[in-house]
Amino acid sequence: MQLIVCLFITALVLGAYAQSDEETSSGTLETTQLPTATGADYATSGTTYADESRTITITASTDYATVTDISSIFATDNGTASSTTRSGNGTTTSSPTETILVGSAKTTTSLNGTATTNGTASGTSTSAQPTNTVPCNGHPALCNRKFSNITHVGAHNSPFIRPGNLAANQMLDVETQLNDGVRMLQFQTHLQNGTMHLCHTSCDLLDVGTLEDYLTTVAKWLRAHPYDVVAILMGNYDVVTPANYTAPVVNSGLIDFVYTPPTQPMPLDSWPTLAEMIFRNQRAVVMLDYEANQTAIPWLLDEFSQMWETLFSPTDRDFPCTAQRPPDQARNVRQQRMYMANHNLNLQVAVAGISIDVPFFPVLNETNAVEGYGSAGWAVANCTTMWDRPPTFLLVDYYNIGSFNGSVFQVAADANGVNYDRASCCGTAGTTNGGIAVKDVARLKWYILLWASTSWVLLS
């Protein structure tokens, strides 16, 4: 009872603060909503996993490629190439001459005999190769790297940025996330009156709009950034049929960029390089955690056929790199799949049937740090030791907060063996305090008050 009263009082304070400082896009003031009861951050009933014992050959019903044969593109003496591209409406245009996307020689470092970085693709040739100057996902060295051989920073619950709401997991909008270097967008979806909405656990708790509107922003960003590849991981919280996801993807324009794999599942070495995906304009890897049917919808990938995850919504600062989903998968199978390290520390509050998992703010700058106990760097190193390779995706809360602005990107850069420009993050002008906007500092103090007060009650 003490905890409920404490949460209620703090929520009122947060609501008053939100009312005095925040205004929604419709022009009305917003109050903080207090969660009443939540379960896991993903569907826990009615879920099944694909049969790992067989491989399905995928046949795409539509040719989404802009270049059908990567071998037909050759570098000229100055390392440039021209190509033909197809626009979203089906028309064909000739693109300007561009620097060809090629990689560099393989270089890795080791720690006690274990690789500590993703290896760069390599090859032998009797002729000099052109030097690539075009960045793929921000780095020229990644162009000839397989998508599965790169550590990508992911935004946990990317759309949920509502200020003053306890169910929020990010501060900056999706366009800013992408501009800063986030390359996986993860979130929950819920079917509301026949329309897919973005809600956190319950649409009564936090509803930030339709899936189509969100994907429209992502598709617009991809059109403006032709050398970037993005993964989109959708949580099918209501366990509805996958056909509910086709209209939002098609109507948003994201369909112009979807990647269709040749098989289900996809072993690590079967994934294309970023350059190949860019040339073919298949730059959106769209995944669904449950109920995907790649025979019917080839581009909507079954997440757990393609990768596995560590413990979701972790509350342990050790961040053990043990697999949680899919369960009961053999180690040799996991070693041939991409994997995601869930590195978003939560405070679990549970009393009188109420269960709330919320981002643990007091140590967020340490959780997203490059080094130190419980840091992102710590977790990646542990995963690398355990699995002989870094995670493919590093999923974090409030990616802009850390030991410095965007420290999680430094962690990914270290895993990828590339340099990171710390001045490139985070968000718009006027951000300080680890990427937190000045007007958000007071709000953050109220959040810390909440965590401190709930922790005190739990310990008393």
Short mmCIF file of C-alpha atoms in Angstrom, two decimals:
data_model
loop_
_atom_site.label_atom_id
_atom_site.label_comp_id
_atom_site.label_asym_id
_atom_site.label_seq_id
_atom_site.Cartn_x
_atom_site.Cartn_y
_atom_site.Cartn_z
CA MET A 1 0.00 0.00 0.00
CA GLN A 2 2.87 2.34 0.80
CA LEU A 3 4.29 1.74 -2.66
CA ILE A 4 1.00 2.50 -4.40
CA VAL A 5 0.62 5.74 -2.46
CA CYS A 6 4.24 6.67 -3.23
CA LEU A 7 3.77 5.98 -6.93
CA PHE A 8 0.50 7.88 -7.01
CA ILE A 9 1.95 10.98 -5.33
CA THR A 10 5.00 10.97 -7.56
CA ALA A 11 2.78 10.51 -10.62
CA LEU A 12 0.77 13.54 -9.58
CA VAL A 13 3.98 15.56 -9.32
CA LEU A 14 5.05 14.34 -12.73
CA GLY A 15 1.61 15.12 -14.13
CA ALA A 16 1.73 18.64 -12.77
CA TYR A 17 5.19 19.13 -14.21
CA ALA A 18 4.11 17.75 -17.58
CA GLN A 19 1.09 20.06 -17.62
CA SER A 20 3.23 23.08 -16.92
CA ASP A 21 5.87 22.27 -19.51
CA GLU A 22 4.52 20.04 -22.27
CA GLU A 23 1.92 20.47 -24.97
CA THR A 24 0.77 17.81 -27.40
CA SER A 25 0.62 18.25 -31.15
CA SER A 26 -3.13 18.84 -30.90
CA GLY A 27 -2.54 21.79 -28.59
CA THR A 28 -3.98 20.20 -25.46
CA LEU A 29 -2.06 19.64 -22.27
CA GLU A 30 -1.10 16.15 -21.23
CA THR A 31 -1.02 14.49 -17.84
CA THR A 32 1.07 11.54 -16.74
CA GLN A 33 -0.69 8.18 -16.73
CA LEU A 34 0.06 5.71 -13.96
CA PRO A 35 0.26 2.07 -15.03
CA THR A 36 -2.13 -0.19 -13.22
CA ALA A 37 -0.98 -3.64 -14.24
CA THR A 38 1.51 -4.81 -16.83
CA GLY A 39 2.94 -8.14 -17.82
CA ALA A 40 6.03 -8.93 -19.83
CA ASP A 41 7.09 -6.49 -22.52
CA TYR A 42 6.12 -8.99 -25.21
CA ALA A 43 3.35 -11.51 -25.88
CA THR A 44 3.49 -14.43 -23.44
CA SER A 45 0.56 -16.58 -24.54
CA GLY A 46 -0.58 -18.00 -27.84
CA THR A 47 2.96 -17.80 -29.22
CA THR A 48 4.84 -20.41 -31.22
CA TYR A 49 8.28 -20.71 -32.77
CA ALA A 50 9.22 -21.87 -36.25
CA ASP A 51 10.52 -25.37 -36.86
CA GLU A 52 14.33 -25.10 -36.98
CA SER A 53 14.75 -28.53 -38.51
CA ARG A 54 13.83 -27.45 -42.04
CA THR A 55 14.81 -24.65 -44.37
CA ILE A 56 12.22 -22.85 -46.47
CA THR A 57 13.24 -21.39 -49.82
CA ILE A 58 11.69 -17.97 -50.22
CA THR A 59 10.36 -16.82 -53.58
CA ALA A 60 9.55 -13.12 -53.71
CA SER A 61 6.38 -12.31 -55.63
CA THR A 62 7.69 -8.87 -56.53
CA ASP A 63 11.11 -7.83 -57.82
CA TYR A 64 12.16 -5.26 -55.25
CA ALA A 65 15.74 -5.08 -56.51
CA THR A 66 17.07 -1.96 -58.22
CA VAL A 67 20.05 -3.91 -59.52
CA THR A 68 19.45 -7.55 -60.34
CA ASP A 69 23.08 -8.61 -60.66
CA ILE A 70 25.67 -7.09 -58.40
CA SER A 71 28.45 -8.54 -60.57
CA SER A 72 27.38 -6.30 -63.44
CA ILE A 73 28.61 -3.22 -61.57
CA PHE A 74 32.30 -2.53 -62.10
CA ALA A 75 34.58 0.14 -60.75
CA THR A 76 36.26 2.42 -63.24
CA ASP A 77 39.91 3.45 -62.93
CA ASN A 78 38.97 6.22 -60.51
CA GLY A 79 36.87 3.88 -58.42
CA THR A 80 33.48 5.15 -59.59
CA ALA A 81 30.49 3.45 -61.11
CA SER A 82 27.14 4.44 -62.54
CA SER A 83 23.95 2.47 -62.25
CA THR A 84 20.26 2.52 -63.03
CA THR A 85 17.71 2.75 -60.24
CA ARG A 86 13.96 2.25 -59.98
CA SER A 87 11.93 4.75 -58.01
CA GLY A 88 9.10 3.91 -55.67
CA ASN A 89 6.44 4.43 -58.37
CA GLY A 90 8.12 2.00 -60.76
CA THR A 91 9.80 4.49 -63.06
CA THR A 92 13.46 4.07 -64.01
CA THR A 93 16.05 6.78 -63.81
CA SER A 94 19.79 6.99 -64.33
CA SER A 95 21.75 7.83 -61.23
CA PRO A 96 24.79 10.12 -61.11
CA THR A 97 28.21 8.53 -61.13
CA GLU A 98 29.06 7.42 -57.61
CA THR A 99 32.02 5.96 -55.79
CA ILE A 100 31.69 2.21 -55.77
CA LEU A 101 31.15 0.56 -52.42
CA VAL A 102 34.00 -1.73 -51.56
CA GLY A 103 35.51 -2.88 -48.30
CA SER A 104 38.97 -3.14 -46.84
CA ALA A 105 41.20 -6.02 -45.75
CA LYS A 106 40.13 -8.10 -42.79
CA THR A 107 41.46 -6.87 -39.45
CA THR A 108 40.58 -8.15 -36.00
CA THR A 109 41.94 -7.90 -32.51
CA SER A 110 41.80 -10.59 -29.89
CA LEU A 111 41.40 -10.99 -26.17
CA ASN A 112 42.60 -14.31 -24.76
CA GLY A 113 42.25 -15.79 -28.22
CA THR A 114 38.67 -14.56 -28.71
CA ALA A 115 37.75 -12.13 -31.47
CA THR A 116 36.69 -8.80 -30.00
CA THR A 117 35.47 -7.07 -33.14
CA ASN A 118 33.38 -7.96 -36.14
CA GLY A 119 35.70 -8.97 -38.97
CA THR A 120 35.80 -6.95 -42.17
CA ALA A 121 35.10 -8.90 -45.34
CA SER A 122 38.23 -9.62 -47.32
CA GLY A 123 39.24 -10.95 -50.70
CA THR A 124 42.24 -11.46 -52.93
CA SER A 125 42.93 -9.71 -56.20
CA THR A 126 45.88 -9.27 -58.52
CA SER A 127 44.82 -5.72 -59.39
CA ALA A 128 44.65 -2.64 -57.21
CA GLN A 129 41.22 -2.06 -55.70
CA PRO A 130 39.63 1.39 -55.53
CA THR A 131 39.32 3.05 -52.15
CA ASN A 132 35.73 3.53 -51.10
CA THR A 133 34.74 6.95 -49.76
CA VAL A 134 30.99 6.38 -49.53
CA PRO A 135 29.86 5.56 -45.96
CA CYS A 136 27.44 2.67 -45.52
CA ASN A 137 25.59 3.10 -42.23
CA GLY A 138 28.03 5.88 -41.46
CA HIS A 139 31.31 4.09 -42.24
CA PRO A 140 32.99 3.24 -45.59
CA ALA A 141 34.61 0.18 -43.98
CA LEU A 142 31.16 -1.36 -43.38
CA CYS A 143 30.13 -1.41 -47.05
CA ASN A 144 31.65 -4.79 -47.81
CA ARG A 145 30.67 -6.22 -44.42
CA LYS A 146 27.74 -8.60 -44.21
CA PHE A 147 24.68 -7.21 -42.44
CA SER A 148 25.00 -10.06 -39.94
CA ASN A 149 28.65 -9.15 -39.24
CA ILE A 150 28.00 -5.65 -37.86
CA THR A 151 26.92 -4.47 -34.42
CA HIS A 152 23.94 -2.14 -34.86
CA VAL A 153 22.63 0.15 -32.09
CA GLY A 154 18.92 -0.40 -31.50
CA ALA A 155 16.39 1.91 -29.87
CA HIS A 156 14.25 -0.09 -27.43
CA ASN A 157 10.61 0.98 -27.87
CA SER A 158 11.70 3.60 -30.37
CA PRO A 159 8.33 5.40 -30.78
CA PHE A 160 7.63 5.79 -27.07
CA ILE A 161 8.96 9.25 -26.29
CA ARG A 162 5.91 10.84 -24.63
CA PRO A 163 7.33 13.29 -22.02
CA GLY A 164 6.12 12.72 -18.48
CA ASN A 165 4.86 9.19 -19.17
CA LEU A 166 6.37 6.33 -17.18
CA ALA A 167 6.03 4.01 -20.19
CA ALA A 168 8.42 6.08 -22.35
CA ASN A 169 11.80 4.59 -23.28
CA GLN A 170 13.37 7.29 -25.49
CA MET A 171 13.67 11.09 -25.43
CA LEU A 172 14.31 11.84 -29.10
CA ASP A 173 12.00 11.15 -32.06
CA VAL A 174 12.62 8.44 -34.66
CA GLU A 175 14.02 10.81 -37.29
CA THR A 176 16.58 12.08 -34.77
CA GLN A 177 17.35 8.52 -33.72
CA LEU A 178 18.17 7.61 -37.32
CA ASN A 179 20.17 10.78 -37.88
CA ASP A 180 22.25 10.00 -34.79
CA GLY A 181 23.06 6.46 -35.94
CA VAL A 182 20.37 4.15 -34.53
CA ARG A 183 20.00 1.31 -37.05
CA MET A 184 17.45 -0.91 -35.36
CA LEU A 185 13.99 0.35 -34.44
CA GLN A 186 12.15 -1.92 -32.00
CA PHE A 187 8.62 -1.48 -30.64
CA GLN A 188 5.29 -3.03 -29.68
CA THR A 189 2.18 -3.00 -31.83
CA HIS A 190 -1.47 -3.45 -30.85
CA LEU A 191 -4.56 -3.90 -33.02
CA GLN A 192 -7.09 -1.20 -32.19
CA ASN A 193 -10.41 -1.12 -34.08
CA GLY A 194 -8.81 -2.76 -37.10
CA THR A 195 -5.75 -0.46 -37.16
CA MET A 196 -2.24 -1.25 -35.97
CA HIS A 197 -1.22 1.19 -33.23
CA LEU A 198 2.01 1.76 -31.36
CA CYS A 199 1.24 1.16 -27.69
CA HIS A 200 3.40 0.20 -24.74
CA THR A 201 1.82 -2.82 -23.02
CA SER A 202 -1.63 -1.21 -23.20
CA CYS A 203 -3.07 1.51 -25.41
CA ASP A 204 -4.64 2.94 -22.25
CA LEU A 205 -1.15 3.40 -20.85
CA LEU A 206 0.63 4.90 -23.86
CA ASP A 207 -0.60 5.17 -27.47
CA VAL A 208 1.65 7.23 -29.74
CA GLY A 209 -0.30 6.77 -32.97
CA THR A 210 -0.55 4.38 -35.88
CA LEU A 211 2.12 2.08 -37.22
CA GLU A 212 1.57 3.50 -40.70
CA ASP A 213 2.37 7.05 -39.62
CA TYR A 214 5.55 5.91 -37.89
CA LEU A 215 6.70 3.85 -40.88
CA THR A 216 5.96 6.77 -43.20
CA THR A 217 8.58 8.79 -41.33
CA VAL A 218 11.07 5.92 -41.59
CA ALA A 219 10.43 5.48 -45.33
CA LYS A 220 10.90 9.21 -45.92
CA TRP A 221 14.21 9.07 -44.06
CA LEU A 222 15.39 6.08 -46.13
CA ARG A 223 14.63 7.95 -49.36
CA ALA A 224 16.77 10.83 -48.17
CA HIS A 225 19.62 8.53 -47.06
CA PRO A 226 20.33 6.07 -49.90
CA TYR A 227 23.44 4.55 -48.26
CA ASP A 228 21.82 3.39 -45.02
CA VAL A 229 20.30 0.06 -44.03
CA VAL A 230 17.84 -0.17 -41.14
CA ALA A 231 16.30 -3.08 -39.22
CA ILE A 232 12.74 -2.77 -37.95
CA LEU A 233 11.62 -5.23 -35.26
CA MET A 234 7.89 -5.21 -34.51
CA GLY A 235 6.41 -6.87 -31.45
CA ASN A 236 3.11 -8.59 -32.21
CA TYR A 237 1.77 -8.12 -28.68
CA ASP A 238 -1.79 -9.19 -29.53
CA VAL A 239 -0.57 -12.21 -31.57
CA VAL A 240 -2.66 -11.22 -34.59
CA THR A 241 -2.27 -12.56 -38.14
CA PRO A 242 0.66 -11.07 -40.13
CA ALA A 243 -1.71 -9.75 -42.80
CA ASN A 244 -2.44 -6.86 -40.41
CA TYR A 245 1.06 -5.53 -41.09
CA THR A 246 0.99 -5.42 -44.89
CA ALA A 247 -1.15 -2.28 -45.29
CA PRO A 248 1.00 -0.11 -42.97
CA VAL A 249 4.18 -1.20 -44.77
CA VAL A 250 2.70 -0.71 -48.25
CA ASN A 251 0.85 2.54 -47.55
CA SER A 252 3.82 4.10 -45.78
CA GLY A 253 6.07 3.50 -48.77
CA LEU A 254 8.39 1.27 -46.76
CA ILE A 255 7.54 -1.56 -49.18
CA ASP A 256 9.90 0.10 -51.69
CA PHE A 257 12.85 -0.76 -49.44
CA VAL A 258 12.05 -4.15 -47.87
CA TYR A 259 14.64 -6.91 -47.92
CA THR A 260 13.47 -10.38 -48.97
CA PRO A 261 15.81 -13.18 -47.83
CA PRO A 262 16.39 -16.26 -49.99
CA THR A 263 15.72 -18.70 -47.16
CA GLN A 264 14.16 -19.10 -43.74
CA PRO A 265 16.19 -19.36 -41.56
CA MET A 266 19.20 -17.35 -42.68
CA PRO A 267 22.62 -18.54 -41.45
CA LEU A 268 25.16 -15.80 -40.68
CA ASP A 269 27.11 -16.22 -43.90
CA SER A 270 23.97 -16.09 -46.06
CA TRP A 271 23.27 -12.43 -45.34
CA PRO A 272 24.28 -9.91 -48.03
CA THR A 273 26.74 -7.08 -47.51
CA LEU A 274 25.51 -3.56 -46.91
CA ALA A 275 26.75 -2.65 -50.39
CA GLU A 276 24.64 -5.37 -51.97
CA MET A 277 21.56 -4.28 -50.05
CA ILE A 278 22.17 -0.65 -51.00
CA PHE A 279 22.65 -1.42 -54.71
CA ARG A 280 19.43 -3.40 -54.72
CA ASN A 281 17.66 -0.78 -52.59
CA GLN A 282 16.59 -3.52 -50.16
CA ARG A 283 17.53 -1.42 -47.17
CA ALA A 284 14.81 -2.26 -44.62
CA VAL A 285 15.04 -5.58 -42.78
CA VAL A 286 11.51 -5.91 -41.40
CA MET A 287 10.92 -8.51 -38.68
CA LEU A 288 7.96 -9.69 -36.61
CA ASP A 289 8.51 -11.54 -33.34
CA TYR A 290 5.45 -13.82 -33.54
CA GLU A 291 3.13 -15.19 -36.24
CA ALA A 292 5.24 -14.19 -39.28
CA ASN A 293 4.58 -16.34 -42.36
CA GLN A 294 7.37 -15.86 -44.89
CA THR A 295 5.75 -18.24 -47.34
CA ALA A 296 2.81 -15.84 -47.61
CA ILE A 297 4.66 -12.56 -46.91
CA PRO A 298 8.33 -13.15 -47.85
CA TRP A 299 9.62 -9.73 -46.71
CA LEU A 300 8.08 -9.94 -43.21
CA LEU A 301 10.81 -11.94 -41.53
CA ASP A 302 10.17 -14.34 -38.66
CA GLU A 303 12.45 -12.86 -35.99
CA PHE A 304 13.33 -16.03 -34.17
CA SER A 305 14.16 -17.92 -37.35
CA GLN A 306 16.74 -15.26 -38.10
CA MET A 307 18.11 -14.40 -34.65
CA TRP A 308 17.85 -14.95 -30.91
CA GLU A 309 17.73 -12.61 -27.93
CA THR A 310 19.21 -12.36 -24.46
CA LEU A 311 16.89 -11.81 -21.48
CA PHE A 312 14.30 -9.15 -22.30
CA SER A 313 13.65 -6.23 -19.89
CA PRO A 314 16.67 -7.21 -17.76
CA THR A 315 16.93 -6.16 -14.12
CA ASP A 316 20.38 -7.63 -13.45
CA ARG A 317 23.33 -5.25 -13.93
CA ASP A 318 25.53 -8.23 -14.78
CA PHE A 319 23.61 -8.50 -18.08
CA PRO A 320 24.35 -12.22 -18.58
CA CYS A 321 24.56 -13.05 -22.28
CA THR A 322 22.44 -16.17 -22.00
CA ALA A 323 19.75 -16.75 -24.59
CA GLN A 324 16.09 -16.40 -23.67
CA ARG A 325 14.10 -16.50 -26.91
CA PRO A 326 13.66 -18.78 -28.73
CA PRO A 327 13.93 -21.31 -25.90
CA ASP A 328 15.58 -24.73 -26.15
CA GLN A 329 17.69 -23.88 -29.19
CA ALA A 330 20.96 -25.77 -29.54
CA ARG A 331 24.16 -23.76 -29.07
CA ASN A 332 25.50 -24.75 -32.50
CA VAL A 333 22.31 -23.35 -34.05
CA ARG A 334 22.59 -20.10 -32.09
CA GLN A 335 26.17 -19.75 -33.26
CA GLN A 336 24.87 -19.61 -36.83
CA ARG A 337 22.29 -16.89 -36.17
CA MET A 338 22.36 -13.18 -35.53
CA TYR A 339 21.60 -12.21 -31.94
CA MET A 340 20.41 -9.20 -29.98
CA ALA A 341 21.74 -8.16 -26.58
CA ASN A 342 18.95 -6.50 -24.61
CA HIS A 343 20.90 -3.86 -22.70
CA ASN A 344 18.15 -1.76 -21.16
CA LEU A 345 18.21 -1.95 -17.37
CA ASN A 346 14.81 -1.97 -15.69
CA LEU A 347 13.43 -1.43 -12.23
CA GLN A 348 10.79 -4.04 -11.51
CA VAL A 349 8.08 -2.89 -9.14
CA ALA A 350 5.66 -5.59 -8.04
CA VAL A 351 3.10 -5.39 -5.22
CA ALA A 352 -0.54 -6.45 -4.78
CA GLY A 353 -0.69 -7.86 -8.30
CA ILE A 354 0.85 -4.81 -9.92
CA SER A 355 3.92 -5.40 -12.08
CA ILE A 356 5.78 -2.51 -13.70
CA ASP A 357 9.07 -2.66 -15.59
CA VAL A 358 10.45 0.84 -16.12
CA PRO A 359 13.88 2.16 -17.21
CA PHE A 360 16.22 2.45 -14.22
CA PHE A 361 17.32 6.08 -14.48
CA PRO A 362 19.78 6.47 -11.58
CA VAL A 363 22.48 4.41 -13.35
CA LEU A 364 21.47 5.09 -16.96
CA ASN A 365 24.69 6.99 -17.66
CA GLU A 366 26.61 3.93 -16.43
CA THR A 367 24.39 1.41 -18.25
CA ASN A 368 25.00 3.13 -21.60
CA ALA A 369 28.69 3.79 -20.91
CA VAL A 370 31.69 2.52 -22.85
CA GLU A 371 33.30 0.83 -19.88
CA GLY A 372 32.69 -0.06 -16.25
CA TYR A 373 30.51 -2.54 -14.42
CA GLY A 374 27.11 -2.99 -16.05
CA SER A 375 28.03 -0.80 -19.04
CA ALA A 376 27.22 -1.43 -22.69
CA GLY A 377 30.91 -2.01 -23.29
CA TRP A 378 30.95 -4.52 -20.43
CA ALA A 379 27.98 -6.39 -21.91
CA VAL A 380 29.39 -6.52 -25.44
CA ALA A 381 32.71 -7.84 -24.12
CA ASN A 382 30.92 -10.55 -22.10
CA CYS A 383 28.81 -11.56 -25.11
CA THR A 384 31.86 -11.65 -27.36
CA THR A 385 33.67 -13.94 -24.95
CA MET A 386 30.67 -16.23 -24.61
CA TRP A 387 29.70 -16.42 -28.31
CA ASP A 388 32.99 -15.64 -30.08
CA ARG A 389 31.47 -12.59 -31.77
CA PRO A 390 29.80 -9.35 -30.70
CA PRO A 391 26.01 -9.03 -30.78
CA THR A 392 24.40 -8.05 -34.06
CA PHE A 393 22.07 -5.67 -32.26
CA LEU A 394 22.58 -3.74 -29.02
CA LEU A 395 19.15 -2.66 -27.75
CA VAL A 396 19.17 0.29 -25.35
CA ASP A 397 16.90 2.80 -23.60
CA TYR A 398 17.52 6.53 -23.92
CA TYR A 399 20.42 6.01 -26.32
CA ASN A 400 21.44 9.68 -26.06
CA ILE A 401 22.33 9.39 -22.37
CA GLY A 402 25.60 7.80 -21.31
CA SER A 403 29.12 8.47 -20.11
CA PHE A 404 29.12 11.06 -22.91
CA ASN A 405 26.69 11.98 -25.68
CA GLY A 406 25.99 8.81 -27.64
CA SER A 407 28.44 6.57 -25.80
CA VAL A 408 26.51 3.50 -27.02
CA PHE A 409 27.62 4.36 -30.56
CA GLN A 410 31.24 4.29 -29.39
CA VAL A 411 30.62 0.80 -28.03
CA ALA A 412 29.24 -0.33 -31.41
CA ALA A 413 32.09 1.37 -33.27
CA ASP A 414 34.63 -0.46 -31.10
CA ALA A 415 32.90 -3.78 -31.82
CA ASN A 416 32.93 -2.97 -35.54
CA GLY A 417 36.54 -1.83 -35.58
CA VAL A 418 35.72 1.67 -36.87
CA ASN A 419 36.07 5.19 -35.51
CA TYR A 420 33.20 7.17 -33.99
CA ASP A 421 32.79 10.94 -34.14
CA ARG A 422 31.54 11.86 -30.67
CA ALA A 423 30.43 15.29 -31.93
CA SER A 424 27.82 13.66 -34.17
CA CYS A 425 25.36 12.94 -31.34
CA CYS A 426 22.78 13.65 -30.09
CA GLY A 427 19.69 15.33 -31.46
CA THR A 428 19.18 19.01 -32.08
CA ALA A 429 21.12 22.05 -30.91
CA GLY A 430 20.86 23.03 -27.27
CA THR A 431 21.36 19.59 -25.78
CA THR A 432 23.68 19.11 -22.84
CA ASN A 433 24.05 16.73 -19.92
CA GLY A 434 24.74 13.60 -21.95
CA GLY A 435 22.39 14.55 -24.76
CA ILE A 436 19.45 15.54 -22.56
CA ALA A 437 17.73 18.71 -23.63
CA VAL A 438 18.03 21.44 -21.02
CA LYS A 439 14.27 21.55 -20.47
CA ASP A 440 14.33 17.80 -19.71
CA VAL A 441 16.79 18.06 -16.82
CA ALA A 442 14.13 18.96 -14.26
CA ARG A 443 11.93 16.12 -15.47
CA LEU A 444 14.80 13.69 -15.12
CA LYS A 445 15.20 14.79 -11.49
CA TRP A 446 11.56 13.92 -10.85
CA TYR A 447 12.09 10.48 -12.41
CA ILE A 448 15.07 9.90 -10.14
CA LEU A 449 12.90 10.93 -7.20
CA LEU A 450 10.40 8.28 -8.26
CA TRP A 451 13.04 5.54 -8.48
CA ALA A 452 14.58 6.56 -5.15
CA SER A 453 11.21 6.62 -3.39
CA THR A 454 10.05 3.26 -4.76
CA SER A 455 13.40 1.65 -3.97
CA TRP A 456 13.20 2.99 -0.40
CA VAL A 457 9.76 1.43 0.09
CA LEU A 458 10.87 -1.87 -1.41
CA LEU A 459 13.88 -2.02 0.88
CA SER A 460 12.03 -0.88 4.02
#
